[in-house]
JSON list of C-alpha atoms in Angstrom, two decimals:
[
{"chain": "D", "resi": 26, "resn": "ASP", "atom": "CA", "xyz": [-20.18, -26.42, -21.26]},
{"chain": "D", "resi": 27, "resn": "ILE", "atom": "CA", "xyz": [-18.23, -25.75, -18.42]},
{"chain": "D", "resi": 28, "resn": "PHE", "atom": "CA", "xyz": [-20.31, -22.44, -18.08]},
{"chain": "D", "resi": 29, "resn": "LYS", "atom": "CA", "xyz": [-23.61, -24.45, -18.50]},
{"chain": "D", "resi": 30, "resn": "GLN", "atom": "CA", "xyz": [-22.75, -25.79, -15.30]},
{"chain": "D", "resi": 31, "resn": "SER", "atom": "CA", "xyz": [-22.01, -23.94, -13.23]},
{"chain": "D", "resi": 32, "resn": "ARG", "atom": "CA", "xyz": [-24.19, -22.44, -10.64]},
{"chain": "D", "resi": 33, "resn": "TYR", "atom": "CA", "xyz": [-22.46, -20.24, -9.64]},
{"chain": "D", "resi": 34, "resn": "LEU", "atom": "CA", "xyz": [-21.47, -18.80, -12.71]},
{"chain": "D", "resi": 35, "resn": "GLN", "atom": "CA", "xyz": [-25.32, -18.54, -13.83]},
{"chain": "D", "resi": 36, "resn": "SER", "atom": "CA", "xyz": [-25.75, -16.60, -10.58]},
{"chain": "D", "resi": 37, "resn": "LEU", "atom": "CA", "xyz": [-23.37, -13.90, -11.40]},
{"chain": "D", "resi": 38, "resn": "ALA", "atom": "CA", "xyz": [-24.69, -13.72, -14.92]},
{"chain": "D", "resi": 39, "resn": "ALA", "atom": "CA", "xyz": [-28.65, -13.06, -14.08]},
{"chain": "D", "resi": 40, "resn": "GLY", "atom": "CA", "xyz": [-26.99, -9.73, -12.95]},
{"chain": "D", "resi": 41, "resn": "SER", "atom": "CA", "xyz": [-23.97, -8.89, -13.60]},
{"chain": "D", "resi": 42, "resn": "ALA", "atom": "CA", "xyz": [-24.46, -9.44, -17.76]},
{"chain": "D", "resi": 43, "resn": "ARG", "atom": "CA", "xyz": [-26.22, -7.44, -19.55]},
{"chain": "D", "resi": 44, "resn": "ASP", "atom": "CA", "xyz": [-27.73, -9.32, -22.40]},
{"chain": "D", "resi": 45, "resn": "SER", "atom": "CA", "xyz": [-27.68, -11.99, -20.60]},
{"chain": "D", "resi": 46, "resn": "VAL", "atom": "CA", "xyz": [-27.43, -15.87, -21.42]},
{"chain": "D", "resi": 47, "resn": "ILE", "atom": "CA", "xyz": [-26.83, -16.03, -25.61]},
{"chain": "D", "resi": 48, "resn": "GLY", "atom": "CA", "xyz": [-27.78, -19.76, -26.89]},
{"chain": "D", "resi": 49, "resn": "PRO", "atom": "CA", "xyz": [-27.27, -22.82, -25.84]},
{"chain": "D", "resi": 50, "resn": "ASP", "atom": "CA", "xyz": [-22.73, -22.74, -24.74]},
{"chain": "D", "resi": 51, "resn": "PHE", "atom": "CA", "xyz": [-23.65, -20.12, -22.39]},
{"chain": "D", "resi": 52, "resn": "MET", "atom": "CA", "xyz": [-21.69, -17.37, -22.90]},
{"chain": "D", "resi": 53, "resn": "PHE", "atom": "CA", "xyz": [-22.37, -13.91, -22.57]},
{"chain": "D", "resi": 54, "resn": "ARG", "atom": "CA", "xyz": [-22.18, -10.07, -24.36]},
{"chain": "D", "resi": 55, "resn": "GLU", "atom": "CA", "xyz": [-21.21, -6.80, -22.83]},
{"chain": "D", "resi": 56, "resn": "THR", "atom": "CA", "xyz": [-20.82, -9.08, -19.80]},
{"chain": "D", "resi": 57, "resn": "GLU", "atom": "CA", "xyz": [-19.27, -7.62, -16.13]},
{"chain": "D", "resi": 58, "resn": "LEU", "atom": "CA", "xyz": [-18.69, -10.35, -14.48]},
{"chain": "D", "resi": 59, "resn": "ARG", "atom": "CA", "xyz": [-15.59, -9.65, -12.12]},
{"chain": "D", "resi": 60, "resn": "ASN", "atom": "CA", "xyz": [-16.14, -12.55, -9.92]},
{"chain": "D", "resi": 61, "resn": "LEU", "atom": "CA", "xyz": [-15.52, -17.15, -11.32]},
{"chain": "D", "resi": 62, "resn": "GLN", "atom": "CA", "xyz": [-14.33, -19.44, -9.47]},
{"chain": "D", "resi": 63, "resn": "MET", "atom": "CA", "xyz": [-15.07, -23.14, -10.67]},
{"chain": "D", "resi": 64, "resn": "TYR", "atom": "CA", "xyz": [-13.97, -25.27, -8.51]},
{"chain": "D", "resi": 65, "resn": "ARG", "atom": "CA", "xyz": [-13.08, -29.52, -9.39]},
{"chain": "D", "resi": 66, "resn": "MET", "atom": "CA", "xyz": [-14.68, -28.24, -12.89]},
{"chain": "D", "resi": 67, "resn": "ASP", "atom": "CA", "xyz": [-13.67, -30.23, -16.24]},
{"chain": "D", "resi": 68, "resn": "VAL", "atom": "CA", "xyz": [-12.60, -26.90, -17.02]},
{"chain": "D", "resi": 69, "resn": "ALA", "atom": "CA", "xyz": [-9.56, -26.38, -20.26]},
{"chain": "D", "resi": 70, "resn": "ILE", "atom": "CA", "xyz": [-7.66, -23.59, -22.27]},
{"chain": "D", "resi": 71, "resn": "ASN", "atom": "CA", "xyz": [-10.70, -23.17, -24.51]},
{"chain": "D", "resi": 72, "resn": "HIS", "atom": "CA", "xyz": [-12.32, -22.41, -21.57]},
{"chain": "D", "resi": 73, "resn": "ILE", "atom": "CA", "xyz": [-10.41, -19.33, -20.75]},
{"chain": "D", "resi": 74, "resn": "GLN", "atom": "CA", "xyz": [-10.40, -18.59, -24.14]},
{"chain": "D", "resi": 75, "resn": "GLN", "atom": "CA", "xyz": [-14.24, -17.82, -23.92]},
{"chain": "D", "resi": 76, "resn": "LEU", "atom": "CA", "xyz": [-13.30, -16.08, -20.61]},
{"chain": "D", "resi": 77, "resn": "SER", "atom": "CA", "xyz": [-10.54, -13.84, -22.80]},
{"chain": "D", "resi": 78, "resn": "GLN", "atom": "CA", "xyz": [-13.55, -13.41, -24.94]},
{"chain": "D", "resi": 79, "resn": "PHE", "atom": "CA", "xyz": [-16.71, -12.46, -22.86]},
{"chain": "D", "resi": 80, "resn": "ALA", "atom": "CA", "xyz": [-15.72, -11.32, -19.68]},
{"chain": "D", "resi": 81, "resn": "PRO", "atom": "CA", "xyz": [-12.96, -8.41, -19.82]},
{"chain": "D", "resi": 82, "resn": "PHE", "atom": "CA", "xyz": [-13.26, -6.72, -16.81]},
{"chain": "D", "resi": 83, "resn": "LEU", "atom": "CA", "xyz": [-12.48, -10.61, -14.28]},
{"chain": "D", "resi": 84, "resn": "GLN", "atom": "CA", "xyz": [-10.41, -9.42, -11.72]},
{"chain": "D", "resi": 85, "resn": "LYS", "atom": "CA", "xyz": [-10.58, -13.25, -9.90]},
{"chain": "D", "resi": 86, "resn": "LEU", "atom": "CA", "xyz": [-10.10, -16.36, -11.47]},
{"chain": "D", "resi": 87, "resn": "ALA", "atom": "CA", "xyz": [-10.35, -19.21, -8.98]},
{"chain": "D", "resi": 88, "resn": "LEU", "atom": "CA", "xyz": [-10.07, -22.62, -11.19]},
{"chain": "D", "resi": 89, "resn": "GLU", "atom": "CA", "xyz": [-9.18, -24.77, -7.87]},
{"chain": "D", "resi": 90, "resn": "PHE", "atom": "CA", "xyz": [-8.83, -28.21, -8.00]},
{"chain": "D", "resi": 91, "resn": "CYS", "atom": "CA", "xyz": [-9.16, -28.39, -12.13]},
{"chain": "D", "resi": 92, "resn": "SER", "atom": "CA", "xyz": [-7.19, -31.34, -13.19]},
{"chain": "D", "resi": 93, "resn": "ASN", "atom": "CA", "xyz": [-7.17, -30.24, -16.62]},
{"chain": "D", "resi": 94, "resn": "ILE", "atom": "CA", "xyz": [-5.28, -26.40, -16.06]},
{"chain": "D", "resi": 95, "resn": "PHE", "atom": "CA", "xyz": [-1.34, -27.11, -18.07]},
{"chain": "D", "resi": 96, "resn": "ASP", "atom": "CA", "xyz": [1.08, -24.54, -18.36]},
{"chain": "D", "resi": 97, "resn": "ASP", "atom": "CA", "xyz": [-1.20, -23.57, -22.07]},
{"chain": "D", "resi": 98, "resn": "SER", "atom": "CA", "xyz": [-3.74, -22.51, -20.01]},
{"chain": "D", "resi": 99, "resn": "ILE", "atom": "CA", "xyz": [-1.86, -20.33, -17.72]},
{"chain": "D", "resi": 100, "resn": "LEU", "atom": "CA", "xyz": [-0.22, -19.02, -21.14]},
{"chain": "D", "resi": 101, "resn": "GLU", "atom": "CA", "xyz": [-3.94, -18.76, -22.54]},
{"chain": "D", "resi": 102, "resn": "ILE", "atom": "CA", "xyz": [-5.06, -16.43, -19.42]},
{"chain": "D", "resi": 103, "resn": "ALA", "atom": "CA", "xyz": [-1.42, -14.03, -19.11]},
{"chain": "D", "resi": 104, "resn": "HIS", "atom": "CA", "xyz": [-2.15, -13.14, -23.06]},
{"chain": "D", "resi": 105, "resn": "SER", "atom": "CA", "xyz": [-6.67, -12.91, -22.56]},
{"chain": "D", "resi": 106, "resn": "SER", "atom": "CA", "xyz": [-7.95, -9.79, -22.41]},
{"chain": "D", "resi": 107, "resn": "PHE", "atom": "CA", "xyz": [-9.01, -9.39, -18.30]},
{"chain": "D", "resi": 108, "resn": "ALA", "atom": "CA", "xyz": [-4.92, -9.94, -17.95]},
{"chain": "D", "resi": 109, "resn": "GLY", "atom": "CA", "xyz": [-4.26, -6.58, -16.85]},
{"chain": "D", "resi": 110, "resn": "GLY", "atom": "CA", "xyz": [-6.90, -5.95, -14.36]},
{"chain": "D", "resi": 111, "resn": "LEU", "atom": "CA", "xyz": [-6.51, -9.16, -12.35]},
{"chain": "D", "resi": 112, "resn": "VAL", "atom": "CA", "xyz": [-5.89, -8.79, -8.89]},
{"chain": "D", "resi": 113, "resn": "HIS", "atom": "CA", "xyz": [-6.86, -12.44, -7.08]},
{"chain": "D", "resi": 114, "resn": "LEU", "atom": "CA", "xyz": [-6.19, -15.61, -9.10]},
{"chain": "D", "resi": 115, "resn": "SER", "atom": "CA", "xyz": [-5.87, -19.20, -7.31]},
{"chain": "D", "resi": 116, "resn": "LEU", "atom": "CA", "xyz": [-3.74, -22.03, -9.28]},
{"chain": "D", "resi": 117, "resn": "THR", "atom": "CA", "xyz": [-4.99, -24.86, -6.74]},
{"chain": "D", "resi": 118, "resn": "ALA", "atom": "CA", "xyz": [-3.40, -28.87, -7.51]},
{"chain": "D", "resi": 119, "resn": "ALA", "atom": "CA", "xyz": [-3.41, -27.72, -10.99]},
{"chain": "D", "resi": 120, "resn": "PRO", "atom": "CA", "xyz": [-0.68, -29.71, -12.43]},
{"chain": "D", "resi": 121, "resn": "ILE", "atom": "CA", "xyz": [1.28, -26.71, -13.67]},
{"chain": "D", "resi": 122, "resn": "THR", "atom": "CA", "xyz": [5.30, -27.17, -13.59]},
{"chain": "D", "resi": 123, "resn": "GLY", "atom": "CA", "xyz": [5.40, -22.90, -13.98]},
{"chain": "D", "resi": 124, "resn": "LYS", "atom": "CA", "xyz": [6.95, -22.71, -17.56]},
{"chain": "D", "resi": 125, "resn": "TYR", "atom": "CA", "xyz": [4.95, -19.60, -17.99]},
{"chain": "D", "resi": 126, "resn": "LEU", "atom": "CA", "xyz": [4.80, -18.15, -15.19]},
{"chain": "D", "resi": 127, "resn": "GLN", "atom": "CA", "xyz": [6.69, -15.20, -15.85]},
{"chain": "D", "resi": 128, "resn": "GLU", "atom": "CA", "xyz": [4.34, -14.35, -18.41]},
{"chain": "D", "resi": 129, "resn": "LEU", "atom": "CA", "xyz": [1.41, -14.41, -15.42]},
{"chain": "D", "resi": 130, "resn": "ALA", "atom": "CA", "xyz": [4.04, -11.12, -13.49]},
{"chain": "D", "resi": 131, "resn": "LYS", "atom": "CA", "xyz": [4.22, -9.62, -17.17]},
{"chain": "D", "resi": 132, "resn": "ASN", "atom": "CA", "xyz": [1.25, -9.73, -17.97]},
{"chain": "D", "resi": 133, "resn": "CYS", "atom": "CA", "xyz": [-0.84, -9.14, -14.92]},
{"chain": "D", "resi": 134, "resn": "PRO", "atom": "CA", "xyz": [0.81, -6.48, -12.90]},
{"chain": "D", "resi": 135, "resn": "LYS", "atom": "CA", "xyz": [-2.20, -5.80, -10.24]},
{"chain": "D", "resi": 136, "resn": "ILE", "atom": "CA", "xyz": [-2.43, -9.52, -8.73]},
{"chain": "D", "resi": 137, "resn": "LYS", "atom": "CA", "xyz": [-2.29, -8.96, -5.20]},
{"chain": "D", "resi": 138, "resn": "HIS", "atom": "CA", "xyz": [-3.08, -12.59, -4.41]},
{"chain": "D", "resi": 139, "resn": "LEU", "atom": "CA", "xyz": [-1.33, -15.63, -5.95]},
{"chain": "D", "resi": 140, "resn": "ASP", "atom": "CA", "xyz": [-2.06, -19.34, -5.26]},
{"chain": "D", "resi": 141, "resn": "LEU", "atom": "CA", "xyz": [-0.57, -21.74, -6.23]},
{"chain": "D", "resi": 142, "resn": "LEU", "atom": "CA", "xyz": [-0.57, -23.83, -3.31]},
{"chain": "D", "resi": 143, "resn": "ILE", "atom": "CA", "xyz": [0.18, -28.44, -3.84]},
{"chain": "D", "resi": 144, "resn": "CYS", "atom": "CA", "xyz": [1.29, -27.62, -7.80]},
{"chain": "D", "resi": 145, "resn": "SER", "atom": "CA", "xyz": [3.82, -29.22, -7.19]},
{"chain": "D", "resi": 146, "resn": "LEU", "atom": "CA", "xyz": [4.96, -29.75, -10.20]},
{"chain": "D", "resi": 147, "resn": "ILE", "atom": "CA", "xyz": [6.08, -26.39, -10.77]},
{"chain": "D", "resi": 148, "resn": "THR", "atom": "CA", "xyz": [9.92, -26.70, -11.10]},
{"chain": "D", "resi": 149, "resn": "ASN", "atom": "CA", "xyz": [11.93, -23.97, -9.29]},
{"chain": "D", "resi": 150, "resn": "ASP", "atom": "CA", "xyz": [14.04, -22.51, -12.32]},
{"chain": "D", "resi": 151, "resn": "HIS", "atom": "CA", "xyz": [10.08, -21.31, -13.24]},
{"chain": "D", "resi": 152, "resn": "LEU", "atom": "CA", "xyz": [9.20, -19.58, -10.21]},
{"chain": "D", "resi": 153, "resn": "ILE", "atom": "CA", "xyz": [13.09, -17.89, -11.12]},
{"chain": "D", "resi": 154, "resn": "GLN", "atom": "CA", "xyz": [11.66, -16.54, -13.86]},
{"chain": "D", "resi": 155, "resn": "MET", "atom": "CA", "xyz": [8.52, -14.94, -11.85]},
{"chain": "D", "resi": 156, "resn": "ALA", "atom": "CA", "xyz": [9.78, -14.42, -8.85]},
{"chain": "D", "resi": 157, "resn": "GLU", "atom": "CA", "xyz": [12.35, -12.49, -10.98]},
{"chain": "D", "resi": 158, "resn": "VAL", "atom": "CA", "xyz": [9.92, -10.43, -12.85]},
{"chain": "D", "resi": 159, "resn": "GLY", "atom": "CA", "xyz": [7.81, -10.09, -9.75]},
{"chain": "D", "resi": 160, "resn": "PHE", "atom": "CA", "xyz": [4.49, -8.72, -8.81]},
{"chain": "D", "resi": 161, "resn": "SER", "atom": "CA", "xyz": [5.39, -5.19, -6.48]},
{"chain": "D", "resi": 162, "resn": "ASP", "atom": "CA", "xyz": [1.36, -5.26, -5.31]},
{"chain": "D", "resi": 163, "resn": "MET", "atom": "CA", "xyz": [1.06, -9.07, -4.73]},
{"chain": "D", "resi": 164, "resn": "GLU", "atom": "CA", "xyz": [0.11, -8.95, -0.78]},
{"chain": "D", "resi": 165, "resn": "ILE", "atom": "CA", "xyz": [-1.04, -12.95, -0.41]},
{"chain": "D", "resi": 166, "resn": "LEU", "atom": "CA", "xyz": [1.01, -15.84, -1.79]},
{"chain": "D", "resi": 167, "resn": "SER", "atom": "CA", "xyz": [0.78, -19.04, -1.99]},
{"chain": "D", "resi": 168, "resn": "LEU", "atom": "CA", "xyz": [3.94, -22.23, -2.50]},
{"chain": "D", "resi": 169, "resn": "THR", "atom": "CA", "xyz": [2.52, -24.37, -0.33]},
{"chain": "D", "resi": 170, "resn": "GLY", "atom": "CA", "xyz": [3.34, -27.68, -1.14]},
{"chain": "D", "resi": 171, "resn": "ILE", "atom": "CA", "xyz": [5.88, -26.61, -3.35]},
{"chain": "D", "resi": 172, "resn": "GLU", "atom": "CA", "xyz": [8.58, -28.89, -2.23]},
{"chain": "D", "resi": 173, "resn": "ASN", "atom": "CA", "xyz": [10.97, -28.22, -5.33]},
{"chain": "D", "resi": 174, "resn": "THR", "atom": "CA", "xyz": [10.98, -24.23, -3.85]},
{"chain": "D", "resi": 175, "resn": "GLU", "atom": "CA", "xyz": [14.56, -23.45, -2.80]},
{"chain": "D", "resi": 176, "resn": "ASP", "atom": "CA", "xyz": [16.69, -20.25, -1.32]},
{"chain": "D", "resi": 177, "resn": "ASP", "atom": "CA", "xyz": [16.97, -18.35, -3.48]},
{"chain": "D", "resi": 178, "resn": "THR", "atom": "CA", "xyz": [13.48, -18.29, -5.51]},
{"chain": "D", "resi": 179, "resn": "LEU", "atom": "CA", "xyz": [12.67, -17.00, -1.55]},
{"chain": "D", "resi": 180, "resn": "ASP", "atom": "CA", "xyz": [14.96, -14.38, -1.69]},
{"chain": "D", "resi": 181, "resn": "LEU", "atom": "CA", "xyz": [13.96, -13.13, -4.57]},
{"chain": "D", "resi": 182, "resn": "ILE", "atom": "CA", "xyz": [10.15, -12.62, -4.27]},
{"chain": "D", "resi": 183, "resn": "SER", "atom": "CA", "xyz": [11.55, -10.63, -0.81]},
{"chain": "D", "resi": 184, "resn": "GLN", "atom": "CA", "xyz": [12.31, -8.57, -3.55]},
{"chain": "D", "resi": 185, "resn": "ASN", "atom": "CA", "xyz": [10.19, -8.15, -5.56]},
{"chain": "D", "resi": 186, "resn": "CYS", "atom": "CA", "xyz": [7.33, -8.02, -4.09]},
{"chain": "D", "resi": 187, "resn": "PRO", "atom": "CA", "xyz": [7.91, -6.00, -1.23]},
{"chain": "D", "resi": 188, "resn": "LYS", "atom": "CA", "xyz": [4.48, -5.90, -0.73]},
{"chain": "D", "resi": 189, "resn": "LEU", "atom": "CA", "xyz": [3.32, -8.86, 0.74]},
{"chain": "D", "resi": 190, "resn": "ILE", "atom": "CA", "xyz": [1.15, -9.14, 3.98]},
{"chain": "D", "resi": 191, "resn": "GLU", "atom": "CA", "xyz": [0.88, -13.07, 4.27]},
{"chain": "D", "resi": 192, "resn": "LEU", "atom": "CA", "xyz": [3.87, -15.70, 2.33]},
{"chain": "D", "resi": 193, "resn": "LYS", "atom": "CA", "xyz": [2.82, -19.05, 3.63]},
{"chain": "D", "resi": 194, "resn": "LEU", "atom": "CA", "xyz": [6.04, -21.64, 2.19]},
{"chain": "D", "resi": 195, "resn": "LYS", "atom": "CA", "xyz": [4.51, -24.95, 4.53]},
{"chain": "D", "resi": 196, "resn": "GLN", "atom": "CA", "xyz": [5.83, -27.49, 2.65]},
{"chain": "D", "resi": 197, "resn": "CYS", "atom": "CA", "xyz": [8.51, -26.33, 0.57]},
{"chain": "D", "resi": 198, "resn": "ASN", "atom": "CA", "xyz": [10.88, -28.00, 3.14]},
{"chain": "D", "resi": 199, "resn": "LYS", "atom": "CA", "xyz": [14.28, -27.30, 0.34]},
{"chain": "D", "resi": 200, "resn": "LEU", "atom": "CA", "xyz": [13.45, -23.58, 2.76]},
{"chain": "D", "resi": 201, "resn": "THR", "atom": "CA", "xyz": [17.32, -23.25, 4.51]},
{"chain": "D", "resi": 202, "resn": "GLY", "atom": "CA", "xyz": [16.10, -21.24, 7.72]},
{"chain": "D", "resi": 203, "resn": "GLU", "atom": "CA", "xyz": [18.55, -18.71, 7.50]},
{"chain": "D", "resi": 204, "resn": "LYS", "atom": "CA", "xyz": [16.77, -17.90, 4.58]},
{"chain": "D", "resi": 205, "resn": "ILE", "atom": "CA", "xyz": [13.52, -17.53, 5.67]},
{"chain": "D", "resi": 206, "resn": "TYR", "atom": "CA", "xyz": [14.91, -15.08, 8.54]},
{"chain": "D", "resi": 207, "resn": "GLN", "atom": "CA", "xyz": [16.85, -13.35, 5.65]},
{"chain": "D", "resi": 208, "resn": "ALA", "atom": "CA", "xyz": [13.68, -12.56, 3.69]},
{"chain": "D", "resi": 209, "resn": "ALA", "atom": "CA", "xyz": [10.99, -12.98, 6.89]},
{"chain": "D", "resi": 210, "resn": "THR", "atom": "CA", "xyz": [13.37, -9.71, 7.80]},
{"chain": "D", "resi": 211, "resn": "ARG", "atom": "CA", "xyz": [13.20, -8.06, 4.68]},
{"chain": "D", "resi": 212, "resn": "LEU", "atom": "CA", "xyz": [9.54, -7.77, 3.76]},
{"chain": "D", "resi": 213, "resn": "ASN", "atom": "CA", "xyz": [8.13, -5.35, 6.22]},
{"chain": "D", "resi": 214, "resn": "HIS", "atom": "CA", "xyz": [4.47, -5.51, 5.41]},
{"chain": "D", "resi": 215, "resn": "LEU", "atom": "CA", "xyz": [4.50, -9.41, 6.47]},
{"chain": "D", "resi": 216, "resn": "LEU", "atom": "CA", "xyz": [1.58, -10.23, 9.03]},
{"chain": "D", "resi": 217, "resn": "HIS", "atom": "CA", "xyz": [1.88, -14.65, 8.19]},
{"chain": "D", "resi": 218, "resn": "LEU", "atom": "CA", "xyz": [3.99, -16.06, 8.03]},
{"chain": "D", "resi": 219, "resn": "ASP", "atom": "CA", "xyz": [3.33, -19.55, 6.86]},
{"chain": "D", "resi": 220, "resn": "ILE", "atom": "CA", "xyz": [6.87, -21.71, 7.05]},
{"chain": "D", "resi": 221, "resn": "LYS", "atom": "CA", "xyz": [5.46, -25.59, 9.32]},
{"chain": "D", "resi": 222, "resn": "GLY", "atom": "CA", "xyz": [7.11, -28.32, 7.89]},
{"chain": "D", "resi": 223, "resn": "CYS", "atom": "CA", "xyz": [9.87, -26.28, 6.36]},
{"chain": "D", "resi": 224, "resn": "SER", "atom": "CA", "xyz": [13.99, -26.08, 8.49]},
{"chain": "D", "resi": 225, "resn": "ILE", "atom": "CA", "xyz": [14.34, -23.47, 10.72]},
{"chain": "D", "resi": 226, "resn": "SER", "atom": "CA", "xyz": [17.80, -24.37, 11.47]},
{"chain": "D", "resi": 227, "resn": "GLY", "atom": "CA", "xyz": [19.44, -20.91, 12.20]},
{"chain": "D", "resi": 228, "resn": "PHE", "atom": "CA", "xyz": [16.32, -18.80, 12.79]},
{"chain": "D", "resi": 229, "resn": "ASP", "atom": "CA", "xyz": [15.31, -17.89, 16.16]},
{"chain": "D", "resi": 230, "resn": "LEU", "atom": "CA", "xyz": [11.79, -17.66, 16.43]},
{"chain": "D", "resi": 231, "resn": "ASN", "atom": "CA", "xyz": [11.41, -16.26, 19.87]},
{"chain": "D", "resi": 232, "resn": "ASP", "atom": "CA", "xyz": [13.77, -13.55, 19.01]},
{"chain": "D", "resi": 233, "resn": "PHE", "atom": "CA", "xyz": [12.07, -12.83, 15.51]},
{"chain": "D", "resi": 234, "resn": "ARG", "atom": "CA", "xyz": [8.58, -12.81, 16.84]},
{"chain": "D", "resi": 235, "resn": "GLN", "atom": "CA", "xyz": [10.02, -10.31, 19.77]},
{"chain": "D", "resi": 236, "resn": "GLN", "atom": "CA", "xyz": [11.97, -8.28, 16.84]},
{"chain": "D", "resi": 237, "resn": "ARG", "atom": "CA", "xyz": [8.60, -8.23, 14.90]},
{"chain": "D", "resi": 238, "resn": "PRO", "atom": "CA", "xyz": [5.23, -9.05, 17.05]},
{"chain": "D", "resi": 239, "resn": "ARG", "atom": "CA", "xyz": [2.63, -7.94, 15.15]},
{"chain": "D", "resi": 240, "resn": "LEU", "atom": "CA", "xyz": [3.77, -10.70, 12.80]},
{"chain": "D", "resi": 241, "resn": "SER", "atom": "CA", "xyz": [1.78, -14.66, 13.08]},
{"chain": "D", "resi": 242, "resn": "ILE", "atom": "CA", "xyz": [4.60, -17.40, 12.64]},
{"chain": "D", "resi": 243, "resn": "TYR", "atom": "CA", "xyz": [2.90, -20.41, 12.12]},
{"chain": "D", "resi": 244, "resn": "SER", "atom": "CA", "xyz": [5.58, -23.16, 12.41]},
{"chain": "D", "resi": 245, "resn": "GLY", "atom": "CA", "xyz": [5.12, -25.94, 13.38]},
{"chain": "D", "resi": 246, "resn": "VAL", "atom": "CA", "xyz": [7.00, -24.49, 16.81]},
{"chain": "D", "resi": 247, "resn": "ALA", "atom": "CA", "xyz": [6.11, -23.49, 20.04]}
]
């Protein structure tokens, strides 16, 4: 079983599950598990279903380089018992199209940190659907490596995620410098902006750095 393989989960379970481990499938009863990270593991939708049943208080879920996390797994997360309390979700390199990101935005309103790093199959249309709903408490968002990201998505993100302090757009090479400038101007709390590999035509970096001295801009340009 995937959970039996995870030493990280075992160590958490030992300290946080009142009834410890039950049976060979490594399940929980009345667990208070709040933080779970899986890296390069064979996690699939059935394991998300198990988490929903046995970890209703989960706040941080990192499924990084887990190649069997598809769109149906995202829908399962969006409708899980822990969706309403989820604060941090990392889906690094998940082979998803983003079909259910809108459901995620609707059902996980407390998310502060969403990592979609190199989820390169996500379409701009699905990013738009997510951004239209928005995450009002979002503080950190990574779209690094999602080359389908376009200006209309960034415009909606800057409107509907007003608390962003860190925005990673590295290699989002369809974005224009003008729209990046507009978004960065609108996001008053922004402290870190990564635009390496993006077009900065129409974006006067030196001038903007003078306007926002507290904002760190990573552009690959001195």
